[in-house]
PDB file of C-alpha atoms in Angstrom:
ATOM      1  CA  MET C   1      -4.232  -0.649  -2.668  1.00  0.00           C
ATOM      2  CA  SER C   2      -1.299  -0.191  -0.273  1.00  0.00           C
ATOM      3  CA  PHE C   3      -1.879  -3.684   1.147  1.00  0.00           C
ATOM      4  CA  TRP C   4      -1.523  -5.267  -2.285  1.00  0.00           C
ATOM      5  CA  SER C   5       1.321  -3.064  -3.489  1.00  0.00           C
ATOM      6  CA  ASN C   6       3.213  -3.853  -0.289  1.00  0.00           C
ATOM      7  CA  LEU C   7       2.576  -7.588  -0.551  1.00  0.00           C
ATOM      8  CA  ILE C   8       3.394  -7.859  -4.258  1.00  0.00           C
ATOM      9  CA  GLY C   9       6.360  -5.484  -3.957  1.00  0.00           C
ATOM     10  CA  TYR C  10       7.892  -7.575  -1.189  1.00  0.00           C
ATOM     11  CA  GLN C  11       7.366 -10.797  -3.133  1.00  0.00           C
ATOM     12  CA  LEU C  12       9.165  -9.278  -6.122  1.00  0.00           C
ATOM     13  CA  VAL C  13      12.061  -8.324  -3.847  1.00  0.00           C
ATOM     14  CA  TRP C  14      12.140 -11.894  -2.458  1.00  0.00           C
ATOM     15  CA  PHE C  15      12.314 -13.414  -5.923  1.00  0.00           C
ATOM     16  CA  ALA C  16      14.995 -10.953  -7.072  1.00  0.00           C
ATOM     17  CA  ALA C  17      17.066 -11.740  -3.986  1.00  0.00           C
ATOM     18  CA  VAL C  18      16.879 -15.523  -4.066  1.00  0.00           C
ATOM     19  CA  ILE C  19      17.192 -15.852  -7.831  1.00  0.00           C
ATOM     20  CA  GLY C  20      20.120 -13.415  -7.870  1.00  0.00           C
ATOM     21  CA  ALA C  21      21.832 -15.165  -4.971  1.00  0.00           C
ATOM     22  CA  GLY C  22      21.257 -18.542  -6.587  1.00  0.00           C
ATOM     23  CA  ARG C  23      23.056 -17.213  -9.657  1.00  0.00           C
ATOM     24  CA  GLY C  24      25.938 -15.989  -7.514  1.00  0.00           C
ATOM     25  CA  THR C  25      25.211 -12.287  -7.252  1.00  0.00           C
ATOM     26  CA  PRO C  26      23.783 -10.347  -4.305  1.00  0.00           C
ATOM     27  CA  TRP C  27      22.996  -7.209  -6.301  1.00  0.00           C
ATOM     28  CA  PRO C  28      19.542  -7.868  -7.855  1.00  0.00           C
ATOM     29  CA  GLY C  29      17.977  -8.479  -4.447  1.00  0.00           C
ATOM     30  CA  THR C  30      19.939  -5.753  -2.718  1.00  0.00           C
ATOM     31  CA  ILE C  31      18.956  -3.153  -5.308  1.00  0.00           C
ATOM     32  CA  ALA C  32      15.333  -4.334  -5.400  1.00  0.00           C
ATOM     33  CA  ALA C  33      15.140  -4.165  -1.600  1.00  0.00           C
ATOM     34  CA  ALA C  34      16.701  -0.681  -1.521  1.00  0.00           C
ATOM     35  CA  LEU C  35      14.155   0.549  -4.064  1.00  0.00           C
ATOM     36  CA  PHE C  36      11.284  -1.110  -2.184  1.00  0.00           C
ATOM     37  CA  VAL C  37      12.374   0.357   1.158  1.00  0.00           C
ATOM     38  CA  ALA C  38      12.831   3.828  -0.348  1.00  0.00           C
ATOM     39  CA  TRP C  39       9.409   3.613  -2.010  1.00  0.00           C
ATOM     40  CA  GLN C  40       7.652   2.401   1.138  1.00  0.00           C
ATOM     41  CA  LEU C  41       9.325   4.979   3.396  1.00  0.00           C
ATOM     42  CA  SER C  42       8.449   7.770   0.950  1.00  0.00           C
ATOM     43  CA  MET C  43       4.733   7.093   1.371  1.00  0.00           C
ATOM     44  CA  PRO C  44       2.827   9.552   3.546  1.00  0.00           C
ATOM     45  CA  GLY C  45       3.183   8.809   7.255  1.00  0.00           C
ATOM     46  CA  ARG C  46       5.697   5.985   6.899  1.00  0.00           C
ATOM     47  CA  ALA C  47       9.061   7.750   7.131  1.00  0.00           C
ATOM     48  CA  ARG C  48       9.412   6.963  10.851  1.00  0.00           C
ATOM     49  CA  GLU C  49       9.390   3.235  10.114  1.00  0.00           C
ATOM     50  CA  TRP C  50      13.102   3.445   9.315  1.00  0.00           C
ATOM     51  CA  ARG C  51      13.605   2.324  12.934  1.00  0.00           C
ATOM     52  CA  LEU C  52      11.799  -0.910  12.160  1.00  0.00           C
ATOM     53  CA  VAL C  53      14.069  -1.430   9.139  1.00  0.00           C
ATOM     54  CA  VAL C  54      17.169  -0.989  11.302  1.00  0.00           C
ATOM     55  CA  ALA C  55      15.810  -3.409  13.922  1.00  0.00           C
ATOM     56  CA  ALA C  56      15.099  -5.988  11.219  1.00  0.00           C
ATOM     57  CA  VAL C  57      18.611  -5.732   9.808  1.00  0.00           C
ATOM     58  CA  VAL C  58      20.023  -6.255  13.306  1.00  0.00           C
ATOM     59  CA  ALA C  59      17.758  -9.318  13.655  1.00  0.00           C
ATOM     60  CA  GLY C  60      19.048 -10.574  10.302  1.00  0.00           C
ATOM     61  CA  VAL C  61      22.650 -10.125  11.406  1.00  0.00           C
ATOM     62  CA  LEU C  62      21.889 -12.195  14.498  1.00  0.00           C
ATOM     63  CA  VAL C  63      19.680 -14.925  12.972  1.00  0.00           C
ATOM     64  CA  ASP C  64      21.271 -15.437   9.561  1.00  0.00           C
ATOM     65  CA  GLY C  65      24.704 -14.410  10.752  1.00  0.00           C
ATOM     66  CA  GLY C  66      24.414 -17.015  13.500  1.00  0.00           C
ATOM     67  CA  LEU C  67      23.388 -19.682  11.019  1.00  0.00           C
ATOM     68  CA  ALA C  68      26.248 -18.820   8.663  1.00  0.00           C
ATOM     69  CA  GLY C  69      28.832 -18.427  11.405  1.00  0.00           C
ATOM     70  CA  SER C  70      27.916 -21.733  13.019  1.00  0.00           C
ATOM     71  CA  GLY C  71      28.020 -23.572   9.709  1.00  0.00           C
ATOM     72  CA  LEU C  72      24.368 -24.637   9.994  1.00  0.00           C
ATOM     73  CA  ALA C  73      23.606 -22.798   6.761  1.00  0.00           C
ATOM     74  CA  VAL C  74      25.643 -21.928   3.709  1.00  0.00           C
ATOM     75  CA  TYR C  75      24.444 -18.987   1.629  1.00  0.00           C
ATOM     76  CA  ALA C  76      25.010 -18.498  -2.073  1.00  0.00           C
ATOM     77  CA  ALA C  77      26.486 -15.097  -2.912  1.00  0.00           C
ATOM     78  CA  ALA C  78      27.866 -15.085   0.621  1.00  0.00           C
ATOM     79  CA  ARG C  79      29.944 -11.932   0.141  1.00  0.00           C
ATOM     80  CA  PRO C  80      29.664  -9.168   1.093  1.00  0.00           C
ATOM     81  CA  ALA C  81      28.450 -10.154   4.534  1.00  0.00           C
ATOM     82  CA  LEU C  82      27.941  -8.522   7.891  1.00  0.00           C
ATOM     83  CA  PRO C  83      30.045  -9.400   9.802  1.00  0.00           C
ATOM     84  CA  ALA C  84      32.560 -11.083   7.504  1.00  0.00           C
ATOM     85  CA  GLY C  85      31.480 -14.715   7.246  1.00  0.00           C
ATOM     86  CA  GLY C  86      28.052 -13.819   8.639  1.00  0.00           C
ATOM     87  CA  ALA C  87      24.773 -12.771   7.045  1.00  0.00           C
ATOM     88  CA  PRO C  88      25.107 -11.986   3.330  1.00  0.00           C
ATOM     89  CA  LEU C  89      24.095  -8.550   2.088  1.00  0.00           C
ATOM     90  CA  TRP C  90      21.221  -9.908  -0.004  1.00  0.00           C
ATOM     91  CA  ILE C  91      19.600 -11.620   2.994  1.00  0.00           C
ATOM     92  CA  LEU C  92      19.961  -8.472   5.102  1.00  0.00           C
ATOM     93  CA  ALA C  93      18.325  -6.546   2.271  1.00  0.00           C
ATOM     94  CA  LEU C  94      15.445  -9.016   2.457  1.00  0.00           C
ATOM     95  CA  TRP C  95      15.127  -8.428   6.191  1.00  0.00           C
ATOM     96  CA  SER C  96      14.943  -4.664   5.579  1.00  0.00           C
ATOM     97  CA  ALA C  97      12.171  -5.062   3.011  1.00  0.00           C
ATOM     98  CA  PHE C  98      10.334  -7.604   5.154  1.00  0.00           C
ATOM     99  CA  ALA C  99      10.232  -5.135   8.053  1.00  0.00           C
ATOM    100  CA  LEU C 100       7.985  -2.847   6.052  1.00  0.00           C
ATOM    101  CA  THR C 101       5.400  -5.584   5.560  1.00  0.00           C
ATOM    102  CA  LEU C 102       4.750  -5.579   9.318  1.00  0.00           C
ATOM    103  CA  THR C 103       2.835  -2.316   9.103  1.00  0.00           C
ATOM    104  CA  GLN C 104       1.034  -3.116   5.871  1.00  0.00           C
ATOM    105  CA  SER C 105       0.419  -6.569   4.444  1.00  0.00           C
ATOM    106  CA  LEU C 106       1.386  -8.407   7.657  1.00  0.00           C
ATOM    107  CA  SER C 107      -0.170  -5.903  10.041  1.00  0.00           C
ATOM    108  CA  ALA C 108      -2.231  -8.669  11.689  1.00  0.00           C
ATOM    109  CA  LEU C 109       0.958  -9.819  13.412  1.00  0.00           C
ATOM    110  CA  ARG C 110       0.937  -6.656  15.517  1.00  0.00           C
ATOM    111  CA  THR C 111      -2.425  -7.373  17.113  1.00  0.00           C
ATOM    112  CA  ARG C 112      -2.381 -11.159  17.435  1.00  0.00           C
ATOM    113  CA  ALA C 113       0.455 -12.067  19.787  1.00  0.00           C
ATOM    114  CA  TRP C 114       0.358 -15.801  18.970  1.00  0.00           C
ATOM    115  CA  LEU C 115       0.576 -15.299  15.197  1.00  0.00           C
ATOM    116  CA  ALA C 116       4.072 -13.754  14.981  1.00  0.00           C
ATOM    117  CA  PRO C 117       5.984 -16.628  16.617  1.00  0.00           C
ATOM    118  CA  LEU C 118       3.918 -19.178  14.692  1.00  0.00           C
ATOM    119  CA  LEU C 119       4.570 -17.500  11.345  1.00  0.00           C
ATOM    120  CA  GLY C 120       8.246 -17.096  12.222  1.00  0.00           C
ATOM    121  CA  ALA C 121       8.649 -20.721  13.282  1.00  0.00           C
ATOM    122  CA  VAL C 122       6.778 -22.204  10.322  1.00  0.00           C
ATOM    123  CA  GLY C 123       6.846 -19.643   7.527  1.00  0.00           C
ATOM    124  CA  ALA C 124      10.534 -18.763   7.647  1.00  0.00           C
ATOM    125  CA  PRO C 125      11.808 -22.353   7.343  1.00  0.00           C
ATOM    126  CA  LEU C 126       9.394 -22.938   4.457  1.00  0.00           C
ATOM    127  CA  ALA C 127      10.613 -19.803   2.685  1.00  0.00           C
ATOM    128  CA  TYR C 128      14.268 -20.725   3.220  1.00  0.00           C
ATOM    129  CA  LEU C 129      13.685 -24.297   2.074  1.00  0.00           C
ATOM    130  CA  GLY C 130      11.925 -22.939  -1.014  1.00  0.00           C
ATOM    131  CA  ALA C 131      14.866 -20.627  -1.713  1.00  0.00           C
ATOM    132  CA  ALA C 132      17.229 -23.571  -1.239  1.00  0.00           C
ATOM    133  CA  ARG C 133      15.364 -26.053  -3.394  1.00  0.00           C
ATOM    134  CA  GLY C 134      14.040 -23.758  -6.089  1.00  0.00           C
ATOM    135  CA  TRP C 135      16.984 -21.434  -6.612  1.00  0.00           C
ATOM    136  CA  GLN C 136      19.937 -22.822  -4.629  1.00  0.00           C
ATOM    137  CA  ALA C 137      20.147 -19.524  -2.732  1.00  0.00           C
ATOM    138  CA  MET C 138      21.272 -21.368   0.399  1.00  0.00           C
ATOM    139  CA  THR C 139      21.668 -24.835   1.844  1.00  0.00           C
ATOM    140  CA  PHE C 140      21.423 -26.313   5.290  1.00  0.00           C
ATOM    141  CA  ALA C 141      24.367 -28.392   6.477  1.00  0.00           C
ATOM    142  CA  PRO C 142      23.518 -32.073   6.922  1.00  0.00           C
ATOM    143  CA  PRO C 143      21.710 -33.169   8.904  1.00  0.00           C
ATOM    144  CA  VAL C 144      19.239 -30.460   7.951  1.00  0.00           C
ATOM    145  CA  TRP C 145      17.075 -30.482  11.074  1.00  0.00           C
ATOM    146  CA  PRO C 146      19.447 -28.554  13.435  1.00  0.00           C
ATOM    147  CA  GLY C 147      19.682 -25.683  10.954  1.00  0.00           C
ATOM    148  CA  VAL C 148      15.949 -25.634  10.323  1.00  0.00           C
ATOM    149  CA  LEU C 149      15.262 -25.770  14.072  1.00  0.00           C
ATOM    150  CA  ALA C 150      17.693 -22.921  14.780  1.00  0.00           C
ATOM    151  CA  LEU C 151      16.122 -20.904  11.973  1.00  0.00           C
ATOM    152  CA  ALA C 152      12.607 -21.573  13.288  1.00  0.00           C
ATOM    153  CA  ILE C 153      13.538 -20.489  16.807  1.00  0.00           C
ATOM    154  CA  GLY C 154      15.466 -17.441  15.596  1.00  0.00           C
ATOM    155  CA  TRP C 155      12.653 -16.279  13.349  1.00  0.00           C
ATOM    156  CA  ALA C 156       9.971 -16.970  15.968  1.00  0.00           C
ATOM    157  CA  VAL C 157      11.789 -14.728  18.435  1.00  0.00           C
ATOM    158  CA  ALA C 158      12.785 -12.088  15.872  1.00  0.00           C
ATOM    159  CA  LEU C 159       9.348 -11.807  14.319  1.00  0.00           C
ATOM    160  CA  THR C 160       7.683 -11.563  17.715  1.00  0.00           C
ATOM    161  CA  LEU C 161      10.017  -8.711  18.702  1.00  0.00           C
ATOM    162  CA  LEU C 162       9.672  -6.956  15.335  1.00  0.00           C
ATOM    163  CA  ALA C 163       5.870  -7.171  15.469  1.00  0.00           C
ATOM    164  CA  ARG C 164       5.948  -5.649  18.957  1.00  0.00           C
ATOM    165  CA  TRP C 165       8.268  -2.917  17.712  1.00  0.00           C
ATOM    166  CA  ALA C 166       5.884  -2.183  14.816  1.00  0.00           C
ATOM    167  CA  GLN C 167       3.047  -1.929  17.323  1.00  0.00           C
ATOM    168  CA  ARG C 168       5.077   0.497  19.472  1.00  0.00           C
ATOM    169  CA  ILE C 169       5.839   2.647  16.438  1.00  0.00           C
ATOM    170  CA  GLU C 170       2.140   2.835  15.620  1.00  0.00           C
ATOM    171  CA  ARG C 171       1.198   3.760  19.179  1.00  0.00           C
ATOM    172  CA  SER C 172       3.933   6.345  19.647  1.00  0.00           C
ATOM    173  CA  ASP C 173       3.724   7.968  16.240  1.00  0.00           C
ATOM    174  CA  GLY C 174      -0.016   7.828  15.685  1.00  0.00           C
ATOM    175  CA  ALA C 175      -0.116   8.479  11.964  1.00  0.00           C
ATOM    176  CA  VAL C 176       2.846   6.258  11.074  1.00  0.00           C
ATOM    177  CA  ILE C 177       0.676   3.397   9.904  1.00  0.00           C
ATOM    178  CA  ALA C 178      -1.219   4.000   6.703  1.00  0.00           C
ATOM    179  CA  PRO C 179      -4.897   4.881   7.257  1.00  0.00           C
ATOM    180  CA  VAL C 180      -6.037   1.763   5.401  1.00  0.00           C
ATOM    181  CA  LEU C 181      -4.712  -0.298   8.305  1.00  0.00           C
ATOM    182  CA  ARG C 182      -6.927   1.435  10.814  1.00  0.00           C
ATOM    183  CA  ARG C 183      -9.596  -1.116   9.821  1.00  0.00           C
ATOM    184  CA  ASP C 184      -7.847  -3.641  12.135  1.00  0.00           C
ATOM    185  CA  ARG C 185      -9.297  -2.001  15.197  1.00  0.00           C
TER     186      ARG C 185
END
């Protein structure tokens, strides 16, 4: 059940964030992500994953902050942001919630080295384009391809590093990953 609750919970956070941002407010996604993160970290054996959440937020500051700062992407509900003019709070909240899928619903990324960069390079641009088209949560500056390419590269690198970090947490903490995930081995 934790696989499905993690997957569905994250998807609900994603929709709250992009719909809220598209309507000009960062708070629905930020609050939903905070509740999701608190819920996931309160589960037995998962409290130590806070380090993965912090690493993901740093990745979000770099990837989305870089896109915003360079003008390659424009985010709806762009304030508050970290740093000012960088990654909006709602997108950083999404990064924090996403981090906790790496030990549950996306745990396969930890054991298949090729899958993390592929999912980052393909899945992230598709998700961002969906958020842009469906809810106007962000836009890429024309021409679109440099922003999409930068996003694909940034996410490929970030997701690879985050998946490795999730794997290190599992190895060093033993019981950090929920027992249901032990089936991977």
